[in-house]
Amino acid sequence: MKRILPFLLIFYACSFSKKNADNIVYKVGQYFAPDKRVVLYDLTYNNGILKGETSSFLAYQALKDSLGRLDIDYIDSVQVLPIDTNKHAVVSLSVANLRSEGRHSSELVTQALCGTPLLVLKQEGGWLLVQTPDAYIAWVDEGGVTIKNADEMNAWERSEKLIFTNTTGYLFKDSTYSETVSDLVAGDILKLTKKGADFSHAKMPDGRAGVVLNDQVDLVSNWSKEREVNDAELKEVAFSMMGVPYLWGGTSVKGVDCSGFTKTIYFMNGYIIPRDASQQVNEGQLIDEDKNWENLQTGDLLFFGREATDQNPEKVVHVGMWIGDDRFIHSSGKVHISSVNPQDSLYDEYNVNRYLRTKRIIKSHTDGIKPLASMLEHR
């Protein structure tokens, strides 16, 4: 890829005159930041000033190189994010809501669980623009995270941790279990301070301490090594969320949208997959495009939406997980099971008619599929 980039940049640069520097800005953005959900690229060239901000140093450098090849003079007012590389954040609520803009009334676009490390791109008022381990960029209320410097972040990462494996539960103040410190949901990560016979002492990332029942947690170090994605494990997680209400932007057992549901299933089986259905469809191995249901295996992801036409591109809008016996489980209204078999009482004619393709995530090695252990590595 590195060898290809110079050639592409020269091609782009030679395709424009000095009068069209704004086109160079656009083309570089199209190449390096085609998905604005994961790469921030908001740059402009006006009256000899190159300004704006980007989270991609490669895009910034490529743009400068392209303008330089055309001898275009400019004043550089670009801000490359993150602004402060020493500032890190860890989610300190059971579930933190991440929004499209830095205010509570803006759209919920995703969620992050307790213990999730976030790359802090910038801060405005009481809000942080962050990037999640699945690369999603969104705003989070500062009250939902704990800010750490590099040394504090390293200490957090080196600490022994627990992962909450029950669907829901609590961090209790003490072993009387009469007062709670926080609610907990599947996937939350806590710092282990002392292991006991029936319960363990643990801390939230913000330092709040309490005890958690041992049969509801596991050591992250053991849990991540023991994850072997198979039919039974995938079904167990999926079925444990039956009836969970649909929530646009939700990625936790408190509420999930369709892709948040499939993301959660794989997260609790040790894998991070992209956030949205239109991103998940680009991962894994293509299994079917012709409704040959016999080729599908439990865990395969089925994608639905609008087929491409001469006038419109394909649009992926829904995803579910195959569970066998002509059935799939998905979040629409609530998490429930549907069937592709017209003879089944759960037949879902609407989604069958807009079916696009099936992709297999299990044992696939595409770029957007990462082991959960990578989430705990220093970023």
C-alpha positions as YAML, in Angstrom:
chain: A
units: angstrom
residues:
- id: 1
  name: MET
  ca: [0.00, 0.00, 0.00]
- id: 2
  name: LYS
  ca: [2.81, 2.45, 0.87]
- id: 3
  name: ARG
  ca: [4.30, 2.04, -2.61]
- id: 4
  name: ILE
  ca: [0.96, 2.74, -4.26]
- id: 5
  name: LEU
  ca: [0.25, 5.96, -2.37]
- id: 6
  name: PRO
  ca: [2.95, 8.17, -3.96]
- id: 7
  name: PHE
  ca: [1.74, 7.21, -7.43]
- id: 8
  name: LEU
  ca: [-1.87, 7.97, -6.53]
- id: 9
  name: LEU
  ca: [-0.95, 11.29, -5.00]
- id: 10
  name: ILE
  ca: [1.07, 12.33, -8.04]
- id: 11
  name: PHE
  ca: [-1.91, 11.35, -10.22]
- id: 12
  name: TYR
  ca: [-4.26, 13.43, -8.12]
- id: 13
  name: ALA
  ca: [-1.87, 16.37, -8.00]
- id: 14
  name: CYS
  ca: [-1.21, 16.37, -11.72]
- id: 15
  name: SER
  ca: [-4.92, 16.24, -12.46]
- id: 16
  name: PHE
  ca: [-5.55, 19.74, -11.13]
- id: 17
  name: SER
  ca: [-4.32, 23.26, -11.60]
- id: 18
  name: LYS
  ca: [-3.56, 25.78, -8.88]
- id: 19
  name: LYS
  ca: [-7.06, 27.18, -9.30]
- id: 20
  name: ASN
  ca: [-8.52, 23.88, -8.19]
- id: 21
  name: ALA
  ca: [-6.71, 23.33, -4.91]
- id: 22
  name: ASP
  ca: [-10.09, 22.70, -3.28]
- id: 23
  name: ASN
  ca: [-10.48, 19.67, -5.54]
- id: 24
  name: ILE
  ca: [-7.19, 18.30, -4.27]
- id: 25
  name: VAL
  ca: [-8.48, 18.68, -0.72]
- id: 26
  name: TYR
  ca: [-11.61, 16.78, -1.74]
- id: 27
  name: LYS
  ca: [-9.79, 13.96, -3.55]
- id: 28
  name: VAL
  ca: [-7.33, 13.36, -0.72]
- id: 29
  name: GLY
  ca: [-10.28, 13.21, 1.66]
- id: 30
  name: GLN
  ca: [-12.06, 10.70, -0.55]
- id: 31
  name: TYR
  ca: [-8.98, 8.47, -0.59]
- id: 32
  name: PHE
  ca: [-7.91, 8.64, 3.05]
- id: 33
  name: ALA
  ca: [-11.25, 9.27, 4.75]
- id: 34
  name: PRO
  ca: [-14.03, 7.57, 2.75]
- id: 35
  name: ASP
  ca: [-15.91, 6.72, 5.95]
- id: 36
  name: LYS
  ca: [-16.39, 9.80, 8.12]
- id: 37
  name: ARG
  ca: [-17.57, 7.61, 11.00]
- id: 38
  name: VAL
  ca: [-14.02, 6.40, 11.59]
- id: 39
  name: VAL
  ca: [-11.80, 9.16, 10.16]
- id: 40
  name: LEU
  ca: [-12.34, 12.86, 10.82]
- id: 41
  name: TYR
  ca: [-11.43, 14.96, 7.79]
- id: 42
  name: ASP
  ca: [-12.80, 18.48, 7.78]
- id: 43
  name: LEU
  ca: [-10.28, 20.51, 5.75]
- id: 44
  name: THR
  ca: [-10.69, 23.41, 3.35]
- id: 45
  name: TYR
  ca: [-8.46, 25.61, 1.19]
- id: 46
  name: ASN
  ca: [-9.70, 29.21, 0.95]
- id: 47
  name: ASN
  ca: [-7.82, 32.38, 0.01]
- id: 48
  name: GLY
  ca: [-4.44, 30.74, 0.48]
- id: 49
  name: ILE
  ca: [-5.27, 29.26, 3.88]
- id: 50
  name: LEU
  ca: [-5.40, 25.52, 4.52]
- id: 51
  name: LYS
  ca: [-7.52, 25.07, 7.62]
- id: 52
  name: GLY
  ca: [-9.71, 22.67, 9.54]
- id: 53
  name: GLU
  ca: [-8.98, 19.47, 11.45]
- id: 54
  name: THR
  ca: [-8.32, 15.80, 10.77]
- id: 55
  name: SER
  ca: [-7.64, 12.67, 12.78]
- id: 56
  name: SER
  ca: [-5.47, 11.26, 9.96]
- id: 57
  name: PHE
  ca: [-1.87, 12.42, 9.87]
- id: 58
  name: LEU
  ca: [-1.46, 10.46, 6.62]
- id: 59
  name: ALA
  ca: [-4.24, 12.49, 4.98]
- id: 60
  name: TYR
  ca: [-2.72, 15.73, 6.25]
- id: 61
  name: GLN
  ca: [0.73, 14.84, 4.97]
- id: 62
  name: ALA
  ca: [-0.62, 13.62, 1.63]
- id: 63
  name: LEU
  ca: [-2.53, 16.87, 1.17]
- id: 64
  name: LYS
  ca: [0.55, 18.97, 1.85]
- id: 65
  name: ASP
  ca: [2.61, 16.85, -0.53]
- id: 66
  name: SER
  ca: [-0.01, 17.18, -3.28]
- id: 67
  name: LEU
  ca: [-0.24, 20.96, -2.91]
- id: 68
  name: GLY
  ca: [3.54, 21.18, -2.85]
- id: 69
  name: ARG
  ca: [3.90, 19.30, -6.11]
- id: 70
  name: LEU
  ca: [1.79, 21.98, -7.77]
- id: 71
  name: ASP
  ca: [3.75, 24.77, -6.07]
- id: 72
  name: ILE
  ca: [0.60, 26.02, -4.37]
- id: 73
  name: ASP
  ca: [1.45, 28.40, -1.55]
- id: 74
  name: TYR
  ca: [-0.69, 28.28, 1.57]
- id: 75
  name: ILE
  ca: [-0.80, 29.21, 5.23]
- id: 76
  name: ASP
  ca: [-1.09, 26.03, 7.29]
- id: 77
  name: SER
  ca: [-3.81, 26.31, 9.93]
- id: 78
  name: VAL
  ca: [-4.67, 22.62, 10.15]
- id: 79
  name: GLN
  ca: [-5.19, 20.95, 13.53]
- id: 80
  name: VAL
  ca: [-4.17, 17.28, 13.53]
- id: 81
  name: LEU
  ca: [-5.96, 15.30, 16.23]
- id: 82
  name: PRO
  ca: [-5.51, 14.22, 18.95]
- id: 83
  name: ILE
  ca: [-4.67, 17.63, 20.34]
- id: 84
  name: ASP
  ca: [-3.13, 16.21, 23.54]
- id: 85
  name: THR
  ca: [-1.47, 12.82, 23.09]
- id: 86
  name: ASN
  ca: [-1.01, 12.55, 26.86]
- id: 87
  name: LYS
  ca: [-4.76, 12.59, 27.53]
- id: 88
  name: HIS
  ca: [-6.63, 9.28, 27.64]
- id: 89
  name: ALA
  ca: [-10.09, 8.27, 28.81]
- id: 90
  name: VAL
  ca: [-11.68, 5.11, 30.18]
- id: 91
  name: VAL
  ca: [-15.44, 4.64, 30.41]
- id: 92
  name: SER
  ca: [-16.46, 4.71, 34.08]
- id: 93
  name: LEU
  ca: [-20.21, 4.05, 33.79]
- id: 94
  name: SER
  ca: [-21.79, 0.67, 33.16]
- id: 95
  name: VAL
  ca: [-22.75, 2.07, 29.73]
- id: 96
  name: ALA
  ca: [-21.71, 5.44, 28.31]
- id: 97
  name: ASN
  ca: [-23.77, 7.08, 25.57]
- id: 98
  name: LEU
  ca: [-21.81, 8.49, 22.63]
- id: 99
  name: ARG
  ca: [-23.47, 11.14, 20.48]
- id: 100
  name: SER
  ca: [-23.12, 12.77, 17.09]
- id: 101
  name: GLU
  ca: [-22.52, 16.18, 18.67]
- id: 102
  name: GLY
  ca: [-21.42, 17.41, 22.06]
- id: 103
  name: ARG
  ca: [-24.83, 17.85, 23.65]
- id: 104
  name: HIS
  ca: [-27.34, 15.52, 25.30]
- id: 105
  name: SER
  ca: [-30.08, 16.32, 22.80]
- id: 106
  name: SER
  ca: [-28.03, 15.11, 19.82]
- id: 107
  name: GLU
  ca: [-28.37, 11.71, 18.19]
- id: 108
  name: LEU
  ca: [-27.17, 8.62, 20.07]
- id: 109
  name: VAL
  ca: [-24.79, 6.93, 17.63]
- id: 110
  name: THR
  ca: [-23.13, 4.25, 19.76]
- id: 111
  name: GLN
  ca: [-22.31, 3.18, 23.30]
- id: 112
  name: ALA
  ca: [-19.21, 2.09, 25.17]
- id: 113
  name: LEU
  ca: [-19.01, -0.21, 28.18]
- id: 114
  name: CYS
  ca: [-17.25, 0.31, 31.50]
- id: 115
  name: GLY
  ca: [-13.49, -0.14, 31.17]
- id: 116
  name: THR
  ca: [-13.42, 0.68, 27.45]
- id: 117
  name: PRO
  ca: [-10.34, 2.79, 26.59]
- id: 118
  name: LEU
  ca: [-11.11, 5.79, 24.39]
- id: 119
  name: LEU
  ca: [-8.71, 7.81, 22.30]
- id: 120
  name: VAL
  ca: [-9.38, 11.46, 23.17]
- id: 121
  name: LEU
  ca: [-9.23, 13.59, 20.03]
- id: 122
  name: LYS
  ca: [-10.23, 16.92, 21.57]
- id: 123
  name: GLN
  ca: [-12.29, 18.52, 24.32]
- id: 124
  name: GLU
  ca: [-14.95, 21.22, 24.09]
- id: 125
  name: GLY
  ca: [-16.57, 22.30, 27.30]
- id: 126
  name: GLY
  ca: [-17.79, 19.26, 29.18]
- id: 127
  name: TRP
  ca: [-17.63, 16.98, 26.13]
- id: 128
  name: LEU
  ca: [-14.88, 14.88, 24.59]
- id: 129
  name: LEU
  ca: [-14.56, 13.86, 20.96]
- id: 130
  name: VAL
  ca: [-13.31, 10.28, 21.22]
- id: 131
  name: GLN
  ca: [-12.53, 7.24, 19.10]
- id: 132
  name: THR
  ca: [-13.61, 3.80, 20.31]
- id: 133
  name: PRO
  ca: [-11.64, 0.54, 19.86]
- id: 134
  name: ASP
  ca: [-13.80, -0.21, 16.80]
- id: 135
  name: ALA
  ca: [-12.61, 3.18, 15.41]
- id: 136
  name: TYR
  ca: [-15.98, 4.94, 15.74]
- id: 137
  name: ILE
  ca: [-15.71, 8.70, 16.34]
- id: 138
  name: ALA
  ca: [-18.32, 10.36, 18.56]
- id: 139
  name: TRP
  ca: [-18.84, 12.72, 21.50]
- id: 140
  name: VAL
  ca: [-19.11, 11.60, 25.13]
- id: 141
  name: ASP
  ca: [-20.09, 13.54, 28.22]
- id: 142
  name: GLU
  ca: [-16.98, 14.00, 30.37]
- id: 143
  name: GLY
  ca: [-18.99, 12.75, 33.35]
- id: 144
  name: GLY
  ca: [-19.18, 9.29, 31.80]
- id: 145
  name: VAL
  ca: [-15.42, 8.75, 31.59]
- id: 146
  name: THR
  ca: [-12.29, 9.02, 33.68]
- id: 147
  name: ILE
  ca: [-9.47, 11.12, 32.25]
- id: 148
  name: LYS
  ca: [-6.01, 9.62, 32.66]
- id: 149
  name: ASN
  ca: [-2.52, 10.74, 31.71]
- id: 150
  name: ALA
  ca: [-0.07, 8.34, 30.07]
- id: 151
  name: ASP
  ca: [1.29, 6.98, 33.39]
- id: 152
  name: GLU
  ca: [-2.18, 6.48, 34.83]
- id: 153
  name: MET
  ca: [-3.31, 4.79, 31.63]
- id: 154
  name: ASN
  ca: [-0.34, 2.43, 31.71]
- id: 155
  name: ALA
  ca: [-1.13, 1.56, 35.33]
- id: 156
  name: TRP
  ca: [-4.75, 0.81, 34.42]
- id: 157
  name: GLU
  ca: [-3.70, -1.40, 31.54]
- id: 158
  name: ARG
  ca: [-1.19, -3.35, 33.65]
- id: 159
  name: SER
  ca: [-3.72, -4.03, 36.40]
- id: 160
  name: GLU
  ca: [-5.50, -7.39, 36.75]
- id: 161
  name: LYS
  ca: [-9.05, -7.02, 35.50]
- id: 162
  name: LEU
  ca: [-12.41, -8.73, 35.70]
- id: 163
  name: ILE
  ca: [-14.99, -8.91, 32.94]
- id: 164
  name: PHE
  ca: [-18.64, -9.04, 33.91]
- id: 165
  name: THR
  ca: [-20.16, -12.03, 32.13]
- id: 166
  name: ASN
  ca: [-23.68, -12.03, 33.56]
- id: 167
  name: THR
  ca: [-26.36, -10.23, 31.55]
- id: 168
  name: THR
  ca: [-26.94, -7.66, 34.30]
- id: 169
  name: GLY
  ca: [-25.92, -7.18, 37.91]
- id: 170
  name: TYR
  ca: [-24.24, -4.85, 40.39]
- id: 171
  name: LEU
  ca: [-21.04, -3.77, 42.02]
- id: 172
  name: PHE
  ca: [-22.08, -3.83, 45.67]
- id: 173
  name: LYS
  ca: [-20.65, -1.60, 48.38]
- id: 174
  name: ASP
  ca: [-19.75, -4.58, 50.56]
- id: 175
  name: SER
  ca: [-20.50, -8.26, 51.13]
- id: 176
  name: THR
  ca: [-23.86, -7.53, 52.74]
- id: 177
  name: TYR
  ca: [-25.09, -6.77, 49.19]
- id: 178
  name: SER
  ca: [-27.50, -4.21, 50.67]
- id: 179
  name: GLU
  ca: [-26.17, -1.14, 48.84]
- id: 180
  name: THR
  ca: [-24.97, -0.78, 45.27]
- id: 181
  name: VAL
  ca: [-22.12, 1.26, 43.86]
- id: 182
  name: SER
  ca: [-23.12, 0.83, 40.24]
- id: 183
  name: ASP
  ca: [-25.18, -1.36, 37.98]
- id: 184
  name: LEU
  ca: [-23.20, -3.62, 35.62]
- id: 185
  name: VAL
  ca: [-23.90, -5.17, 32.22]
- id: 186
  name: ALA
  ca: [-22.30, -7.93, 30.20]
- id: 187
  name: GLY
  ca: [-18.88, -6.84, 28.95]
- id: 188
  name: ASP
  ca: [-18.09, -4.30, 31.69]
- id: 189
  name: ILE
  ca: [-14.47, -4.40, 32.84]
- id: 190
  name: LEU
  ca: [-13.34, -3.69, 36.41]
- id: 191
  name: LYS
  ca: [-10.00, -3.61, 38.20]
- id: 192
  name: LEU
  ca: [-9.51, -6.60, 40.51]
- id: 193
  name: THR
  ca: [-8.12, -5.61, 43.91]
- id: 194
  name: LYS
  ca: [-8.67, -8.80, 45.94]
- id: 195
  name: LYS
  ca: [-10.00, -12.24, 45.06]
- id: 196
  name: GLY
  ca: [-12.31, -13.96, 47.54]
- id: 197
  name: ALA
  ca: [-14.10, -17.28, 47.77]
- id: 198
  name: ASP
  ca: [-17.60, -16.07, 46.86]
- id: 199
  name: PHE
  ca: [-16.95, -12.48, 45.87]
- id: 200
  name: SER
  ca: [-14.09, -10.27, 44.74]
- id: 201
  name: HIS
  ca: [-13.15, -6.72, 45.61]
- id: 202
  name: ALA
  ca: [-13.03, -4.54, 42.51]
- id: 203
  name: LYS
  ca: [-12.82, -0.92, 41.39]
- id: 204
  name: MET
  ca: [-14.42, 1.06, 38.62]
- id: 205
  name: PRO
  ca: [-12.02, 3.08, 36.42]
- id: 206
  name: ASP
  ca: [-12.91, 6.22, 38.41]
- id: 207
  name: GLY
  ca: [-11.88, 4.56, 41.69]
- id: 208
  name: ARG
  ca: [-15.30, 3.64, 43.07]
- id: 209
  name: ALA
  ca: [-14.83, 0.38, 44.97]
- id: 210
  name: GLY
  ca: [-17.02, -2.53, 45.95]
- id: 211
  name: VAL
  ca: [-17.54, -6.25, 45.64]
- id: 212
  name: VAL
  ca: [-18.88, -8.39, 42.81]
- id: 213
  name: LEU
  ca: [-20.12, -11.97, 42.87]
- id: 214
  name: ASN
  ca: [-17.53, -14.39, 41.50]
- id: 215
  name: ASP
  ca: [-20.06, -16.41, 39.53]
- id: 216
  name: GLN
  ca: [-20.83, -13.27, 37.51]
- id: 217
  name: VAL
  ca: [-17.27, -12.39, 36.51]
- id: 218
  name: ASP
  ca: [-14.11, -13.89, 35.10]
- id: 219
  name: LEU
  ca: [-10.50, -12.78, 34.93]
- id: 220
  name: VAL
  ca: [-10.00, -10.99, 31.62]
- id: 221
  name: SER
  ca: [-6.66, -12.74, 31.16]
- id: 222
  name: ASN
  ca: [-8.31, -16.15, 31.44]
- id: 223
  name: TRP
  ca: [-11.57, -15.27, 29.70]
- id: 224
  name: SER
  ca: [-9.95, -13.88, 26.54]
- id: 225
  name: LYS
  ca: [-7.72, -16.93, 26.17]
- id: 226
  name: GLU
  ca: [-10.60, -19.34, 26.66]
- id: 227
  name: ARG
  ca: [-12.83, -17.73, 24.03]
- id: 228
  name: GLU
  ca: [-13.46, -20.22, 21.26]
- id: 229
  name: VAL
  ca: [-16.21, -18.95, 19.01]
- id: 230
  name: ASN
  ca: [-18.66, -21.77, 18.33]
- id: 231
  name: ASP
  ca: [-22.37, -22.34, 17.75]
- id: 232
  name: ALA
  ca: [-23.23, -22.90, 21.39]
- id: 233
  name: GLU
  ca: [-21.41, -19.82, 22.71]
- id: 234
  name: LEU
  ca: [-22.85, -17.51, 20.05]
- id: 235
  name: LYS
  ca: [-26.38, -18.76, 20.66]
- id: 236
  name: GLU
  ca: [-26.00, -18.48, 24.42]
- id: 237
  name: VAL
  ca: [-25.11, -14.79, 24.23]
- id: 238
  name: ALA
  ca: [-27.76, -14.05, 21.59]
- id: 239
  name: PHE
  ca: [-30.53, -15.87, 23.47]
- id: 240
  name: SER
  ca: [-29.56, -14.16, 26.75]
- id: 241
  name: MET
  ca: [-30.63, -10.90, 25.09]
- id: 242
  name: MET
  ca: [-34.03, -12.08, 23.88]
- id: 243
  name: GLY
  ca: [-36.59, -9.33, 24.41]
- id: 244
  name: VAL
  ca: [-34.04, -6.55, 24.92]
- id: 245
  name: PRO
  ca: [-35.67, -3.41, 23.46]
- id: 246
  name: TYR
  ca: [-34.50, -1.84, 20.22]
- id: 247
  name: LEU
  ca: [-32.51, 1.34, 20.81]
- id: 248
  name: TRP
  ca: [-31.03, 3.35, 17.97]
- id: 249
  name: GLY
  ca: [-27.30, 3.61, 18.73]
- id: 250
  name: GLY
  ca: [-27.49, 0.98, 21.48]
- id: 251
  name: THR
  ca: [-24.71, -1.59, 21.87]
- id: 252
  name: SER
  ca: [-25.46, -3.01, 25.33]
- id: 253
  name: VAL
  ca: [-28.02, -5.20, 27.03]
- id: 254
  name: LYS
  ca: [-29.85, -2.03, 28.09]
- id: 255
  name: GLY
  ca: [-30.91, -1.61, 24.47]
- id: 256
  name: VAL
  ca: [-29.51, -2.46, 21.05]
- id: 257
  name: ASP
  ca: [-30.04, -1.60, 17.43]
- id: 258
  name: CYS
  ca: [-29.54, -4.34, 14.85]
- id: 259
  name: SER
  ca: [-25.78, -3.96, 14.39]
- id: 260
  name: GLY
  ca: [-25.29, -3.18, 18.08]
- id: 261
  name: PHE
  ca: [-26.83, -6.58, 18.78]
- id: 262
  name: THR
  ca: [-24.51, -8.51, 16.45]
- id: 263
  name: LYS
  ca: [-21.56, -6.47, 17.70]
- id: 264
  name: THR
  ca: [-22.43, -7.38, 21.30]
- id: 265
  name: ILE
  ca: [-22.75, -11.09, 20.46]
- id: 266
  name: TYR
  ca: [-19.25, -11.16, 19.04]
- id: 267
  name: PHE
  ca: [-17.84, -8.88, 21.75]
- id: 268
  name: MET
  ca: [-18.97, -11.34, 24.42]
- id: 269
  name: ASN
  ca: [-17.28, -14.07, 22.40]
- id: 270
  name: GLY
  ca: [-13.95, -12.26, 22.37]
- id: 271
  name: TYR
  ca: [-14.09, -10.27, 19.13]
- id: 272
  name: ILE
  ca: [-14.51, -6.63, 18.19]
- id: 273
  name: ILE
  ca: [-16.31, -6.12, 14.88]
- id: 274
  name: PRO
  ca: [-17.27, -2.80, 13.24]
- id: 275
  name: ARG
  ca: [-20.12, -0.76, 14.66]
- id: 276
  name: ASP
  ca: [-22.68, -0.41, 11.85]
- id: 277
  name: ALA
  ca: [-24.33, -2.91, 9.51]
- id: 278
  name: SER
  ca: [-22.95, -1.04, 6.49]
- id: 279
  name: GLN
  ca: [-19.47, -1.56, 7.97]
- id: 280
  name: GLN
  ca: [-19.96, -5.13, 9.16]
- id: 281
  name: VAL
  ca: [-20.99, -6.19, 5.64]
- id: 282
  name: ASN
  ca: [-17.46, -5.40, 4.45]
- id: 283
  name: GLU
  ca: [-15.90, -7.93, 6.83]
- id: 284
  name: GLY
  ca: [-15.67, -11.71, 6.83]
- id: 285
  name: GLN
  ca: [-16.15, -14.27, 4.08]
- id: 286
  name: LEU
  ca: [-18.96, -14.09, 1.53]
- id: 287
  name: ILE
  ca: [-21.20, -17.16, 1.93]
- id: 288
  name: ASP
  ca: [-24.38, -16.47, 0.01]
- id: 289
  name: GLU
  ca: [-26.18, -13.93, -2.19]
- id: 290
  name: ASP
  ca: [-28.93, -16.16, -3.59]
- id: 291
  name: LYS
  ca: [-30.94, -17.32, -0.57]
- id: 292
  name: ASN
  ca: [-29.26, -20.72, -0.51]
- id: 293
  name: TRP
  ca: [-30.01, -21.05, 3.19]
- id: 294
  name: GLU
  ca: [-28.48, -24.54, 3.37]
- id: 295
  name: ASN
  ca: [-25.02, -22.96, 3.01]
- id: 296
  name: LEU
  ca: [-25.36, -20.91, 6.19]
- id: 297
  name: GLN
  ca: [-23.91, -21.78, 9.59]
- id: 298
  name: THR
  ca: [-24.75, -20.53, 13.07]
- id: 299
  name: GLY
  ca: [-23.02, -17.20, 13.63]
- id: 300
  name: ASP
  ca: [-23.16, -16.06, 10.02]
- id: 301
  name: LEU
  ca: [-24.43, -12.50, 9.60]
- id: 302
  name: LEU
  ca: [-27.33, -11.83, 7.24]
- id: 303
  name: PHE
  ca: [-27.57, -8.37, 5.70]
- id: 304
  name: PHE
  ca: [-30.69, -6.68, 4.38]
- id: 305
  name: GLY
  ca: [-31.47, -3.50, 2.53]
- id: 306
  name: ARG
  ca: [-31.78, -2.02, -0.94]
- id: 307
  name: GLU
  ca: [-30.08, -3.60, -3.93]
- id: 308
  name: ALA
  ca: [-28.00, -1.43, -6.22]
- id: 309
  name: THR
  ca: [-29.66, -0.06, -9.36]
- id: 310
  name: ASP
  ca: [-28.51, 2.13, -12.23]
- id: 311
  name: GLN
  ca: [-29.81, 5.12, -10.28]
- id: 312
  name: ASN
  ca: [-28.93, 4.24, -6.69]
- id: 313
  name: PRO
  ca: [-26.12, 2.42, -4.89]
- id: 314
  name: GLU
  ca: [-26.72, -0.52, -2.59]
- id: 315
  name: LYS
  ca: [-27.85, 0.44, 0.91]
- id: 316
  name: VAL
  ca: [-27.35, -1.95, 3.84]
- id: 317
  name: VAL
  ca: [-29.81, -1.09, 6.61]
- id: 318
  name: HIS
  ca: [-30.27, -4.23, 8.74]
- id: 319
  name: VAL
  ca: [-28.34, -7.24, 10.04]
- id: 320
  name: GLY
  ca: [-29.15, -10.40, 11.98]
- id: 321
  name: MET
  ca: [-27.37, -13.62, 13.01]
- id: 322
  name: TRP
  ca: [-28.18, -17.09, 11.66]
- id: 323
  name: ILE
  ca: [-29.04, -19.65, 14.35]
- id: 324
  name: GLY
  ca: [-29.89, -22.65, 12.16]
- id: 325
  name: ASP
  ca: [-33.15, -24.40, 11.27]
- id: 326
  name: ASP
  ca: [-33.99, -21.64, 8.74]
- id: 327
  name: ARG
  ca: [-34.01, -19.02, 11.50]
- id: 328
  name: PHE
  ca: [-32.07, -15.90, 12.44]
- id: 329
  name: ILE
  ca: [-32.08, -13.65, 15.50]
- id: 330
  name: HIS
  ca: [-32.07, -9.87, 15.23]
- id: 331
  name: SER
  ca: [-33.05, -6.60, 16.87]
- id: 332
  name: SER
  ca: [-36.08, -4.91, 15.35]
- id: 333
  name: GLY
  ca: [-38.57, -3.56, 17.86]
- id: 334
  name: LYS
  ca: [-36.90, -5.95, 20.28]
- id: 335
  name: VAL
  ca: [-34.47, -8.85, 20.02]
- id: 336
  name: HIS
  ca: [-36.42, -11.75, 18.56]
- id: 337
  name: ILE
  ca: [-36.22, -14.73, 16.21]
- id: 338
  name: SER
  ca: [-37.45, -14.76, 12.61]
- id: 339
  name: SER
  ca: [-37.56, -17.41, 9.91]
- id: 340
  name: VAL
  ca: [-36.82, -17.52, 6.18]
- id: 341
  name: ASN
  ca: [-39.14, -20.50, 5.75]
- id: 342
  name: PRO
  ca: [-42.64, -19.56, 4.51]
- id: 343
  name: GLN
  ca: [-44.05, -22.59, 6.37]
- id: 344
  name: ASP
  ca: [-42.69, -21.37, 9.72]
- id: 345
  name: SER
  ca: [-44.96, -19.38, 12.04]
- id: 346
  name: LEU
  ca: [-42.02, -16.95, 12.49]
- id: 347
  name: TYR
  ca: [-41.64, -16.35, 8.74]
- id: 348
  name: ASP
  ca: [-40.32, -12.83, 8.06]
- id: 349
  name: GLU
  ca: [-41.44, -12.04, 4.53]
- id: 350
  name: TYR
  ca: [-40.41, -8.38, 4.77]
- id: 351
  name: ASN
  ca: [-36.75, -9.11, 5.52]
- id: 352
  name: VAL
  ca: [-36.55, -12.10, 3.18]
- id: 353
  name: ASN
  ca: [-37.65, -9.81, 0.35]
- id: 354
  name: ARG
  ca: [-34.90, -7.32, 1.09]
- id: 355
  name: TYR
  ca: [-32.15, -9.87, 1.77]
- id: 356
  name: LEU
  ca: [-28.76, -8.97, 0.25]
- id: 357
  name: ARG
  ca: [-26.10, -11.44, 1.36]
- id: 358
  name: THR
  ca: [-24.54, -13.47, 4.18]
- id: 359
  name: LYS
  ca: [-21.01, -13.05, 5.56]
- id: 360
  name: ARG
  ca: [-19.11, -15.42, 7.87]
- id: 361
  name: ILE
  ca: [-17.21, -13.80, 10.74]
- id: 362
  name: ILE
  ca: [-16.00, -16.98, 12.46]
- id: 363
  name: LYS
  ca: [-12.36, -17.71, 11.58]
- id: 364
  name: SER
  ca: [-12.25, -14.75, 9.21]
- id: 365
  name: HIS
  ca: [-9.24, -12.45, 9.26]
- id: 366
  name: THR
  ca: [-10.32, -9.23, 7.60]
- id: 367
  name: ASP
  ca: [-9.00, -5.91, 8.91]
- id: 368
  name: GLY
  ca: [-12.15, -4.91, 10.80]
- id: 369
  name: ILE
  ca: [-12.22, -8.03, 13.00]
- id: 370
  name: LYS
  ca: [-10.00, -7.78, 16.09]
- id: 371
  name: PRO
  ca: [-9.58, -9.85, 19.25]
- id: 372
  name: LEU
  ca: [-11.01, -8.24, 22.36]
- id: 373
  name: ALA
  ca: [-7.55, -8.33, 23.93]
- id: 374
  name: SER
  ca: [-6.51, -5.56, 21.53]
- id: 375
  name: MET
  ca: [-8.98, -3.22, 23.25]
- id: 376
  name: LEU
  ca: [-6.89, -3.34, 26.40]
- id: 377
  name: GLU
  ca: [-3.65, -2.47, 24.66]
- id: 378
  name: HIS
  ca: [-2.28, 1.05, 24.99]
- id: 379
  name: ARG
  ca: [-3.39, 3.26, 22.09]
...
